[in-house]
Each structure stands twice: as structure tokens, then as C-alpha cells.
Coordinates of C-alpha atoms in Angstrom, one line a residue:
X1 CA 18.3 35.8 25.9
X2 CA 19.1 32.9 28.2
X3 CA 16.6 30.0 28.6
X4 CA 17.1 27.2 31.1
X5 CA 17.0 23.9 29.3
X6 CA 17.4 20.4 30.6
X7 CA 20.3 18.1 29.5
X8 CA 19.7 15.8 26.5
X9 CA 17.8 12.7 27.4
X10 CA 19.9 9.7 28.5
X11 CA 17.2 7.4 27.2
X12 CA 14.6 8.0 24.5
X13 CA 11.7 5.7 23.6
X14 CA 9.8 6.1 20.4
X15 CA 6.6 4.0 19.9
X16 CA 4.6 3.8 16.7
X17 CA 0.9 3.6 17.6
X18 CA -0.2 0.2 16.2
X19 CA -3.1 -0.4 13.8
X20 CA -3.8 3.3 13.3
X21 CA -6.8 3.5 11.0
X22 CA -7.0 5.5 7.8
X23 CA -8.2 9.0 8.7
X24 CA -11.2 10.7 7.0
X25 CA -12.5 14.2 7.3
X26 CA -14.1 14.9 10.6
X27 CA -12.5 12.0 12.4
X28 CA -11.7 12.4 16.2
X29 CA -7.9 12.4 16.1
X30 CA -7.6 12.7 19.9
X31 CA -9.8 9.6 20.4
X32 CA -7.8 7.7 17.8
X33 CA -4.5 8.6 19.4
X34 CA -5.7 7.6 22.9
X35 CA -7.0 4.3 21.5
X36 CA -3.5 3.7 19.9
X37 CA -1.7 4.5 23.2
X38 CA -4.0 2.1 25.0
X39 CA -3.1 -0.6 22.4
X40 CA 0.5 -0.1 23.4
X41 CA -0.5 -0.8 27.0
X42 CA 0.6 2.7 28.1
X43 CA -0.9 5.8 29.5
X44 CA 0.2 9.3 28.7
X45 CA 2.8 11.0 31.0
X46 CA 3.9 14.6 31.4
X47 CA 6.4 15.7 28.8
X48 CA 5.4 12.8 26.5
X49 CA 5.2 14.0 22.9
X50 CA 2.7 12.9 20.4
X51 CA 4.0 13.3 16.8
X52 CA 1.6 13.1 13.9
X53 CA 2.2 13.0 10.2
X54 CA 0.8 16.2 8.6
X55 CA -1.4 14.1 6.3
X56 CA -3.5 12.7 9.1
X57 CA -4.1 16.2 10.5
X58 CA -4.9 17.5 7.0
X59 CA -7.3 14.6 6.3
X60 CA -9.1 15.1 9.6
X61 CA -9.5 18.8 8.9
X62 CA -11.0 18.2 5.4
X63 CA -8.1 19.6 3.4
X64 CA -8.5 17.1 0.5
X65 CA -9.3 18.8 -2.8
X66 CA -10.6 17.0 -6.0
X67 CA -8.7 18.3 -9.0
X68 CA -11.8 18.1 -11.1
X69 CA -13.2 21.0 -9.0
X70 CA -10.1 23.2 -9.7
X71 CA -10.1 25.7 -12.7
X72 CA -6.6 26.7 -13.5
X73 CA -5.8 30.4 -14.2
X74 CA -3.8 31.6 -17.1
X75 CA -0.8 32.1 -14.8
X76 CA -1.1 28.5 -13.5
X77 CA -1.5 27.1 -17.1
X78 CA 1.6 28.9 -18.3
X79 CA 3.6 27.9 -15.2
X80 CA 2.4 24.3 -15.5
X81 CA 3.9 24.0 -19.0
X82 CA 7.3 25.3 -17.6
X83 CA 7.4 22.9 -14.7
X84 CA 5.7 20.0 -16.4
X85 CA 2.9 19.6 -13.8
X86 CA -0.9 19.4 -14.0
X87 CA -2.2 23.0 -14.3
X88 CA -4.9 22.2 -11.7
X89 CA -2.3 21.2 -9.2
X90 CA -0.2 24.3 -10.0
X91 CA -3.3 26.4 -9.4
X92 CA -3.6 24.9 -5.9
X93 CA 0.1 25.5 -5.3
X94 CA -0.2 29.2 -6.2
X95 CA -3.4 29.6 -4.1
X96 CA -1.4 28.3 -1.0
X97 CA 1.6 30.5 -1.8
X98 CA 2.7 34.1 -1.5
X99 CA 5.5 33.9 -4.1
X100 CA 7.3 31.6 -6.5
X101 CA 10.9 31.1 -5.4
X102 CA 12.5 28.8 -8.0
X103 CA 11.3 26.8 -11.0
X104 CA 12.7 24.3 -13.4
X105 CA 11.2 21.3 -15.2
X106 CA 9.6 19.0 -12.5
X107 CA 10.5 21.5 -9.7
X108 CA 8.3 24.3 -8.3
X109 CA 9.6 25.9 -5.1
X110 CA 7.3 28.5 -3.4
X111 CA 7.0 30.4 -0.2
X112 CA 3.9 29.0 1.5
X113 CA 1.4 31.4 3.1
X114 CA 2.7 30.0 6.5
X115 CA 6.2 31.3 5.7
X116 CA 7.7 27.9 4.8
X117 CA 9.8 27.8 1.6
X118 CA 9.1 24.4 0.1
X119 CA 8.3 22.3 -2.9
X120 CA 4.7 22.4 -4.2
X121 CA 3.5 24.4 -1.2
X122 CA 3.5 21.1 0.7
X123 CA 0.7 19.8 -1.4
X124 CA 0.9 16.0 -1.9
X125 CA -0.9 13.3 -3.8
X126 CA 0.6 10.2 -2.2
X127 CA -1.1 8.0 0.4
X128 CA -4.6 9.6 -0.2
X129 CA -7.7 8.2 -1.8
X130 CA -8.2 9.2 -5.4
X131 CA -11.8 7.8 -5.7
X132 CA -13.7 9.5 -8.4
X133 CA -10.6 11.2 -9.9
X134 CA -7.3 12.7 -8.9
X135 CA -7.1 14.5 -5.6
X136 CA -4.5 16.5 -3.6
X137 CA -4.0 17.2 0.1
X138 CA -3.2 20.7 1.4
X139 CA -1.4 21.6 4.6
X140 CA -3.6 22.4 7.6
X141 CA -4.7 26.0 7.6
X142 CA -2.8 26.7 10.9
X143 CA -0.7 23.8 12.0
X144 CA 0.3 25.4 15.4
X145 CA -3.4 25.9 16.1
X146 CA -4.2 22.3 15.1
X147 CA -1.5 21.0 17.5
X148 CA -2.9 23.2 20.3
X149 CA -6.5 22.0 19.8
X150 CA -5.4 18.4 19.7
X151 CA -3.4 18.9 22.9
X152 CA -6.3 20.5 24.6
X153 CA -8.7 17.7 23.5
X154 CA -6.3 15.0 24.9
X155 CA -6.0 16.9 28.2
X156 CA -9.8 17.2 28.6
X157 CA -10.1 13.4 28.3
X158 CA -7.0 12.3 30.3
X159 CA -5.9 15.2 32.6
X160 CA -2.5 15.0 30.9
X161 CA -1.4 17.6 28.3
X162 CA 1.4 16.0 26.2
X163 CA 3.5 18.0 23.7
X164 CA 2.2 17.7 20.2
X165 CA 4.2 18.0 17.0
X166 CA 2.9 17.9 13.5
X167 CA 5.6 16.4 11.3
X168 CA 6.1 16.9 7.5
X169 CA 8.8 15.6 5.2
X170 CA 11.0 18.5 4.0
X171 CA 13.8 18.9 1.5
X172 CA 16.8 21.1 2.2
X173 CA 18.4 23.3 -0.4
X174 CA 22.0 22.1 0.1
X175 CA 21.4 18.4 0.9
X176 CA 19.7 15.5 -0.9
X177 CA 16.7 13.7 0.5
X178 CA 14.0 14.6 3.0
X179 CA 13.8 14.7 6.7
X180 CA 11.0 15.3 9.2
X181 CA 10.5 18.8 10.4
X182 CA 7.8 20.4 12.7
X183 CA 5.3 22.5 10.9
X184 CA 3.1 22.7 14.0
X185 CA 3.7 22.3 17.7
X186 CA 2.1 22.9 21.1
X187 CA 3.1 22.3 24.7
X188 CA 6.8 22.3 24.2
X189 CA 9.6 24.7 23.1
X190 CA 10.0 24.4 19.4
X191 CA 13.1 26.6 19.7
X192 CA 15.4 26.6 22.7
X193 CA 17.6 29.7 22.7
X194 CA 20.9 29.0 24.5
X195 CA 22.7 32.2 23.6
X196 CA 24.2 33.7 26.7
X197 CA 25.0 30.4 28.3
X198 CA 28.5 29.1 28.6
X199 CA 30.2 26.0 27.1
X200 CA 32.4 23.5 28.9
X201 CA 35.3 26.0 29.0
X202 CA 33.3 29.0 30.1
X203 CA 33.0 30.6 26.6
X204 CA 29.7 32.4 26.1
X205 CA 27.5 30.9 23.4
X206 CA 26.5 33.5 20.9
X207 CA 24.6 31.6 18.2
X208 CA 23.3 28.4 19.7
X209 CA 19.6 28.0 19.1
X210 CA 18.3 24.5 19.1
X211 CA 15.4 23.5 16.7
X212 CA 13.9 21.3 19.4
X213 CA 10.7 20.5 17.6
X214 CA 12.5 19.7 14.4
X215 CA 14.8 17.3 16.2
X216 CA 11.7 15.5 17.7
X217 CA 10.1 15.3 14.3
X218 CA 13.2 13.9 12.7
X219 CA 13.5 11.3 15.4
X220 CA 9.9 10.3 15.1
X221 CA 10.3 9.9 11.3
X222 CA 12.7 7.0 11.9
X223 CA 9.7 5.1 13.2
X224 CA 6.9 6.7 11.3
X225 CA 8.4 6.2 7.8
X226 CA 7.4 8.1 4.7
X227 CA 5.9 5.4 2.3
X228 CA 3.8 2.3 3.0
X229 CA 4.5 1.9 6.8
X230 CA 1.0 3.1 7.8
X231 CA 2.3 4.4 11.2
X232 CA 1.4 8.1 11.0
X233 CA 1.4 8.7 14.8
X234 CA 4.2 8.2 17.2
X235 CA 4.7 8.6 20.9
X236 CA 8.0 10.0 22.1
X237 CA 9.0 9.4 25.7
X238 CA 12.0 10.4 27.7
X239 CA 12.4 14.0 26.8
X240 CA 12.5 16.8 29.5
X241 CA 12.6 20.5 29.0
X242 CA 12.3 23.6 31.2
X243 CA 12.4 26.3 28.5
X244 CA 9.1 28.1 27.8
X245 CA 6.7 26.8 25.1
X246 CA 6.8 28.4 21.7
X247 CA 5.1 27.4 18.4
X248 CA 6.7 25.8 15.3
X249 CA 6.3 29.2 13.6
X250 CA 9.2 30.4 15.8
X251 CA 11.5 28.2 13.7
X252 CA 10.9 30.2 10.5
X253 CA 13.5 32.8 9.7
X254 CA 12.2 36.3 9.2
X255 CA 13.0 38.0 5.9
X256 CA 15.5 40.2 7.8
X257 CA 17.5 37.1 9.0
X258 CA 17.4 35.3 5.6
X259 CA 20.6 35.9 3.7
X260 CA 19.5 34.0 0.6
X261 CA 16.3 35.8 -0.5

């Protein structure tokens, strides 16, 4: 399949939205984003991309769970002893997963119900309020749908429909450290398939598929940070594409394509 895709951007601008407030359940993310863009002295333009840290989307969607409200099962209790984690947290991880992939002390890798293979089902306890006891934050129920709703809300208010990417920090099995990846996207091609095109010397490309949304997420992470930066929303400007939109779920390998399961 050949898709027409624009050349890489000659100039890319990445703006962290300043003074972004702490997000609570039910907050109007579209309004907060537009306020942040206004503080930059900018307006949205076609093919701008708004990149949000997963946590602000999860918080706005009420995905915070108090561990005091979780009763661990016998399976979670036994697994918690093996991986040296709180049994209540392990119960949440199992509830968000379809299978356990790997375990060792302090490590629990699972296949999330969304198809992502990741540590702890993406459940995190950092940069959230723990008022009244420990809490944990789950991934959005459907990150692609979350991105699409946010894009539509921005378009209703401005007449401009930017691309939207929901970014999460992700480890890789053969490399140390984490990098940003797209777990949700709307209004842009998450994957650009260039198979069937030719290279500089006329040779047909047979395997070139570009993880476009992941590249945007990783670039945004350079400005967004992953600790105390408090800049969870970023505006990316200067990209251009002509390939058809497809969601972040397109980036997940099917079991038939996965050589390591």
C-alpha cells in the first residue's frame, strides 16, 4: 500500500503550554488547552498537534483509584509476593490486563486490555494526589476516543481541528530508559506506510512504515519532561502530512506479526 506523505519538516517548533493547572476529574481539558495556547500569544493553525501527557487525560476522565477501595484476589496476593508490590496495586494491574507476560522481583510486565505490552499496565502512582491514603492512576478507557473527543471539542470552539496525541512514557525490551509514545491519537496518521515507494536510487521500499505519532510523542517529551516539570501539554507546529488519518491503535502489532510472543 502506497501512501503519499510530505517530506520531513524543515523547521519544527515545540511549545510547552505555560502555567498549566493541576487537572482534576471532570475538568474541561479543551478549555484549559486553549487558555494555555492564548498565554503563548498564539492561535491554533491547521496541522498543529496538541500533545498531552496521559496523566492529565486520565485525571480529567476520573481514572484515579484509591487503594483502600481495592480488595486483592488470591491470585493478586500471590503474585504480589513474587514481584514485591502492594497486592492492591497488583489487583488493579490484573484488572487492566489480559495476560501476564513476564515477572521478576520488582517487575511485572503485562499485556494491557488495549493491546499494549507494558510494565504495570501503565498504572502509575507518581505526580498524583494521595490525600486520604495511597492512590493509583489508570490509563484512559479508550485513548484514541479520548483524543478524538478532545479534538472535536477544540474544533467546536475555534473552527480549527488540530491533531491530538496522548503521550505516555514507555520502556523498550532491548533498550534502557523510557521514551514518549502515542497511546492515543486523532486527526493525523499515527502510522505512515511507505511500502511501495522508491528510495533515492529507485529501489522499492518493502518494509518502511513510519510510527509518525510515536515520533511526535517522543519529540514532545523533550519539552514535556517526566518528573517535576509541570508542563503536561505541548503544542507542536511545523509538521505537514498528506497520508490518511489512523489511530494510535494502528501502531500495535497483531499477534500474527509478533515474533516474540
